[in-house]
Amino acid sequence: MPSDLLPLAAPLPLLLAAAFGALRRGSRPRLVPQVAEAAALAALVVALGTLALLIARGPSTSSLVGLAGVGLSARIDAVSVTMLLLVTFVGWIVVRYTRRYLDGEPRQGAFTAWLCAVIAAILLVVQAGNLVQLAAAWIAASLCLDRLLVFYAERPAARRAARKKRLFSTMAAVALLAATGLLAIVFGTTDIAAINAAARAGDVPATALVAAGLLAVAALLKSAQFPTHGWLTEVMEAPTPVSALLHAGVINAGGFLLIRCADLMLAAPGILAVLAMIGGLTALFGAVVMLTQPAIKTALAWSTVAQMGFMILQCGLALFPLALLHIVAHSLYKAHAFLGSGQAVEQVAAIRRPGPVAIPDGAAVGRAFVAALAIYAAIGTAFGLAFGFGHKSPQALALGAILVFGVAYLLAQGLADAAPRALTVRTAMRSIAATIGYFALQTIAEWLTAGTLPATPAPGRLEWTLMLLAVASFGFVAVTQALLPLWASHPAAAALRVHVANGFYVNAAIDRLLGNWSTSKA
């Protein structure tokens, strides 16, 4: 077997494990959990081997295994290898967790089979060298995930959420298939690297721009962007491993699609602007609603809505290396958060506060924002002297400014008049660490993907407007959040909280528009 076909070996053990589990579908199926865990570990080993191959030989696309231009091919570059390592690692952890979490369930073998099938399909997506393989694996992953979402089919809420997710996934798949067909006609190939190379050379006819718009639609629907986000917050009836795999893996497919076709997307700045607007709105909306959720898993789901919006915003600003970094960081965090959600309540209950909570007033919030800006400027200047900060794009600097608002909110807790000195020092150190981490990881991501992902172009008037709007919006939300404890007891604030907790009833309006999703039809 040619060495450049090595990534295609990663899904094979998982597919075999899925077939083995399908034959032993009942409770405590003999050897099925062990085989599934070994298969996931074998896929991780293949991913590490692919990394070694990339380091030794550089980027490449394998020959096509198939007929008439349709089949499997593997793309080996910084993007695909990063995603291969991420998916295999998270998949292995989820499969290990499932081994105990579902022990004794009546359909443990069937669950394990579908879980392995989902991971295998995602692996085929992230390594795809051609659009036909990407679209086929994209659809397969969605269909297999549907089976996991209705694992407890007797629960009406699970059936309703799965049905809504299926509708939006079908719409995304149709858009992706249409884009694949148009690109094949325009460029005479479905090879992703060849299409990106043609787009980078400036050979992008109008039909290809239509295809870019369809890719954007597929990404928005797949990543649960406003107002189609409701299903993502309703799939909490599925077992915890499904939530972890969905929020840490499958939901990222929309962002990955945009990153994989980055050169083509750059040829359509109007489409990128739409992505930035929808992504920014989704990020703000999800973040605000998340703060009002009393249930751990529901809050995590709204967090994912916000994070996916921020990822789409990054793609819309043409910050594709940072969007890839965001996928990695969010996946690792969210997998850990969901798999550890069962202990979260006990951990919170165990906290013993030494005294009254320190609430920052307006002056403390103002000092926090000034301090955050000073930290950002000082660390940014240090990185500039060491790594050429002057070459940073305005889009990246705007994203850093949004980070400053998060740092300022953290600092405000430590600068409150009633805050103990230890808290002030601790929040200051964490803020400095967060800012250093941002610049360091941004520099590493750009260095690793140089030559694979296009550089961020100079912004035009539209891009400047979007950046200023994003910075102003996130800044307003950050200030409001920091000052919220001062007037949280006001009756108007209590009433507003009810509306926010219900997501301003957007999901209910979508349900009504689409027919109320009667469970009898699910």
PDB file of C-alpha atoms in Angstrom, residues 369-492:
ATOM      1  CA  PHE A 369     -10.859  47.329  31.299  1.00  0.00           C
ATOM      2  CA  VAL A 370      -7.952  49.750  31.480  1.00  0.00           C
ATOM      3  CA  ALA A 371      -5.761  47.074  33.084  1.00  0.00           C
ATOM      4  CA  ALA A 372      -6.811  44.508  30.473  1.00  0.00           C
ATOM      5  CA  LEU A 373      -5.923  46.872  27.630  1.00  0.00           C
ATOM      6  CA  ALA A 374      -2.557  47.548  29.258  1.00  0.00           C
ATOM      7  CA  ILE A 375      -1.843  43.822  29.573  1.00  0.00           C
ATOM      8  CA  TYR A 376      -2.883  43.263  25.957  1.00  0.00           C
ATOM      9  CA  ALA A 377      -0.674  46.088  24.680  1.00  0.00           C
ATOM     10  CA  ALA A 378       2.355  45.063  26.758  1.00  0.00           C
ATOM     11  CA  ILE A 379       2.243  41.370  25.860  1.00  0.00           C
ATOM     12  CA  GLY A 380       1.381  42.160  22.241  1.00  0.00           C
ATOM     13  CA  THR A 381       4.396  44.443  22.006  1.00  0.00           C
ATOM     14  CA  ALA A 382       6.635  41.764  23.521  1.00  0.00           C
ATOM     15  CA  PHE A 383       5.437  39.232  20.977  1.00  0.00           C
ATOM     16  CA  GLY A 384       5.873  41.827  18.259  1.00  0.00           C
ATOM     17  CA  LEU A 385       9.532  42.270  19.100  1.00  0.00           C
ATOM     18  CA  ALA A 386      10.068  38.513  19.179  1.00  0.00           C
ATOM     19  CA  PHE A 387       7.823  37.264  16.352  1.00  0.00           C
ATOM     20  CA  GLY A 388       7.012  40.208  14.119  1.00  0.00           C
ATOM     21  CA  PHE A 389       3.824  41.582  15.653  1.00  0.00           C
ATOM     22  CA  GLY A 390       3.706  44.221  12.934  1.00  0.00           C
ATOM     23  CA  HIS A 391       2.697  41.545  10.454  1.00  0.00           C
ATOM     24  CA  LYS A 392      -0.431  40.614  12.395  1.00  0.00           C
ATOM     25  CA  SER A 393      -3.597  41.260  10.445  1.00  0.00           C
ATOM     26  CA  PRO A 394      -6.136  43.804  11.714  1.00  0.00           C
ATOM     27  CA  GLN A 395      -8.639  40.928  11.923  1.00  0.00           C
ATOM     28  CA  ALA A 396      -6.384  39.063  14.351  1.00  0.00           C
ATOM     29  CA  LEU A 397      -5.914  42.208  16.425  1.00  0.00           C
ATOM     30  CA  ALA A 398      -9.675  42.700  16.539  1.00  0.00           C
ATOM     31  CA  LEU A 399     -10.081  39.137  17.756  1.00  0.00           C
ATOM     32  CA  GLY A 400      -7.507  39.869  20.436  1.00  0.00           C
ATOM     33  CA  ALA A 401      -9.477  42.934  21.462  1.00  0.00           C
ATOM     34  CA  ILE A 402     -12.507  40.698  22.001  1.00  0.00           C
ATOM     35  CA  LEU A 403     -10.294  38.508  24.200  1.00  0.00           C
ATOM     36  CA  VAL A 404      -9.458  41.637  26.211  1.00  0.00           C
ATOM     37  CA  PHE A 405     -13.106  41.933  27.214  1.00  0.00           C
ATOM     38  CA  GLY A 406     -13.024  38.432  28.659  1.00  0.00           C
ATOM     39  CA  VAL A 407      -9.829  39.290  30.514  1.00  0.00           C
ATOM     40  CA  ALA A 408     -11.419  42.514  31.804  1.00  0.00           C
ATOM     41  CA  TYR A 409     -14.402  40.601  33.171  1.00  0.00           C
ATOM     42  CA  LEU A 410     -12.011  38.277  34.981  1.00  0.00           C
ATOM     43  CA  LEU A 411     -10.021  41.215  36.371  1.00  0.00           C
ATOM     44  CA  ALA A 412     -13.156  42.989  37.579  1.00  0.00           C
ATOM     45  CA  GLN A 413     -13.808  40.209  40.081  1.00  0.00           C
ATOM     46  CA  GLY A 414     -10.403  40.754  41.639  1.00  0.00           C
ATOM     47  CA  LEU A 415     -10.568  44.565  41.608  1.00  0.00           C
ATOM     48  CA  ALA A 416     -13.841  44.806  43.543  1.00  0.00           C
ATOM     49  CA  ASP A 417     -13.463  46.762  46.758  1.00  0.00           C
ATOM     50  CA  ALA A 418     -14.479  43.786  48.894  1.00  0.00           C
ATOM     51  CA  ALA A 419     -12.210  41.340  47.077  1.00  0.00           C
ATOM     52  CA  PRO A 420      -9.381  39.844  49.175  1.00  0.00           C
ATOM     53  CA  ARG A 421      -5.867  40.597  47.991  1.00  0.00           C
ATOM     54  CA  ALA A 422      -5.260  36.941  47.130  1.00  0.00           C
ATOM     55  CA  LEU A 423      -8.171  37.037  44.671  1.00  0.00           C
ATOM     56  CA  THR A 424      -6.829  40.222  43.083  1.00  0.00           C
ATOM     57  CA  VAL A 425      -3.414  38.643  42.534  1.00  0.00           C
ATOM     58  CA  ARG A 426      -4.895  35.390  41.287  1.00  0.00           C
ATOM     59  CA  THR A 427      -7.156  37.058  38.716  1.00  0.00           C
ATOM     60  CA  ALA A 428      -4.293  39.260  37.518  1.00  0.00           C
ATOM     61  CA  MET A 429      -2.031  36.262  36.993  1.00  0.00           C
ATOM     62  CA  ARG A 430      -4.767  34.367  35.160  1.00  0.00           C
ATOM     63  CA  SER A 431      -5.428  37.353  32.922  1.00  0.00           C
ATOM     64  CA  ILE A 432      -1.757  37.639  32.010  1.00  0.00           C
ATOM     65  CA  ALA A 433      -1.588  33.893  31.353  1.00  0.00           C
ATOM     66  CA  ALA A 434      -4.679  34.033  29.126  1.00  0.00           C
ATOM     67  CA  THR A 435      -3.237  36.879  27.051  1.00  0.00           C
ATOM     68  CA  ILE A 436       0.140  35.171  26.670  1.00  0.00           C
ATOM     69  CA  GLY A 437      -1.637  31.967  25.693  1.00  0.00           C
ATOM     70  CA  TYR A 438      -3.635  33.776  23.019  1.00  0.00           C
ATOM     71  CA  PHE A 439      -0.586  35.307  21.327  1.00  0.00           C
ATOM     72  CA  ALA A 440       1.511  32.161  21.693  1.00  0.00           C
ATOM     73  CA  LEU A 441      -1.125  29.791  20.306  1.00  0.00           C
ATOM     74  CA  GLN A 442      -2.008  32.221  17.526  1.00  0.00           C
ATOM     75  CA  THR A 443       1.639  32.395  16.464  1.00  0.00           C
ATOM     76  CA  ILE A 444       2.009  28.609  16.569  1.00  0.00           C
ATOM     77  CA  ALA A 445      -1.204  28.035  14.571  1.00  0.00           C
ATOM     78  CA  GLU A 446      -0.168  30.481  11.864  1.00  0.00           C
ATOM     79  CA  TRP A 447       3.310  28.952  11.658  1.00  0.00           C
ATOM     80  CA  LEU A 448       2.045  25.362  11.431  1.00  0.00           C
ATOM     81  CA  THR A 449      -0.530  26.136   8.731  1.00  0.00           C
ATOM     82  CA  ALA A 450       1.630  28.476   6.638  1.00  0.00           C
ATOM     83  CA  GLY A 451       1.439  27.326   3.029  1.00  0.00           C
ATOM     84  CA  THR A 452      -1.592  25.156   3.745  1.00  0.00           C
ATOM     85  CA  LEU A 453      -4.085  27.863   4.663  1.00  0.00           C
ATOM     86  CA  PRO A 454      -4.121  31.253   2.923  1.00  0.00           C
ATOM     87  CA  ALA A 455      -2.935  34.387   4.665  1.00  0.00           C
ATOM     88  CA  THR A 456      -5.610  36.769   5.884  1.00  0.00           C
ATOM     89  CA  PRO A 457      -6.096  39.482   3.228  1.00  0.00           C
ATOM     90  CA  ALA A 458      -6.065  43.189   3.991  1.00  0.00           C
ATOM     91  CA  PRO A 459      -9.545  44.255   5.131  1.00  0.00           C
ATOM     92  CA  GLY A 460     -11.734  46.489   3.001  1.00  0.00           C
ATOM     93  CA  ARG A 461     -14.377  48.939   4.143  1.00  0.00           C
ATOM     94  CA  LEU A 462     -16.915  46.168   4.749  1.00  0.00           C
ATOM     95  CA  GLU A 463     -14.458  44.112   6.797  1.00  0.00           C
ATOM     96  CA  TRP A 464     -13.498  47.144   8.899  1.00  0.00           C
ATOM     97  CA  THR A 465     -17.175  47.822   9.572  1.00  0.00           C
ATOM     98  CA  LEU A 466     -17.766  44.227  10.646  1.00  0.00           C
ATOM     99  CA  MET A 467     -14.715  44.232  12.915  1.00  0.00           C
ATOM    100  CA  LEU A 468     -15.729  47.474  14.624  1.00  0.00           C
ATOM    101  CA  LEU A 469     -19.277  46.189  15.043  1.00  0.00           C
ATOM    102  CA  ALA A 470     -18.026  42.911  16.539  1.00  0.00           C
ATOM    103  CA  VAL A 471     -15.645  44.621  18.964  1.00  0.00           C
ATOM    104  CA  ALA A 472     -18.319  47.111  20.058  1.00  0.00           C
ATOM    105  CA  SER A 473     -20.953  44.379  20.521  1.00  0.00           C
ATOM    106  CA  PHE A 474     -18.719  42.065  22.533  1.00  0.00           C
ATOM    107  CA  GLY A 475     -17.498  45.019  24.582  1.00  0.00           C
ATOM    108  CA  PHE A 476     -21.051  46.072  25.440  1.00  0.00           C
ATOM    109  CA  VAL A 477     -21.972  42.529  26.495  1.00  0.00           C
ATOM    110  CA  ALA A 478     -18.805  42.247  28.614  1.00  0.00           C
ATOM    111  CA  VAL A 479     -19.511  45.511  30.451  1.00  0.00           C
ATOM    112  CA  THR A 480     -23.158  44.553  30.970  1.00  0.00           C
ATOM    113  CA  GLN A 481     -22.154  41.150  32.313  1.00  0.00           C
ATOM    114  CA  ALA A 482     -19.635  42.679  34.716  1.00  0.00           C
ATOM    115  CA  LEU A 483     -22.196  45.165  36.070  1.00  0.00           C
ATOM    116  CA  LEU A 484     -25.096  42.706  36.149  1.00  0.00           C
ATOM    117  CA  PRO A 485     -24.756  41.827  39.892  1.00  0.00           C
ATOM    118  CA  LEU A 486     -25.402  45.480  40.782  1.00  0.00           C
ATOM    119  CA  TRP A 487     -28.956  45.428  39.449  1.00  0.00           C
ATOM    120  CA  ALA A 488     -29.732  41.709  39.271  1.00  0.00           C
ATOM    121  CA  SER A 489     -32.316  42.037  42.062  1.00  0.00           C
ATOM    122  CA  HIS A 490     -34.335  44.669  40.183  1.00  0.00           C
ATOM    123  CA  PRO A 491     -37.772  43.362  39.064  1.00  0.00           C
ATOM    124  CA  ALA A 492     -37.070  44.334  35.455  1.00  0.00           C
TER     125      ALA A 492
END
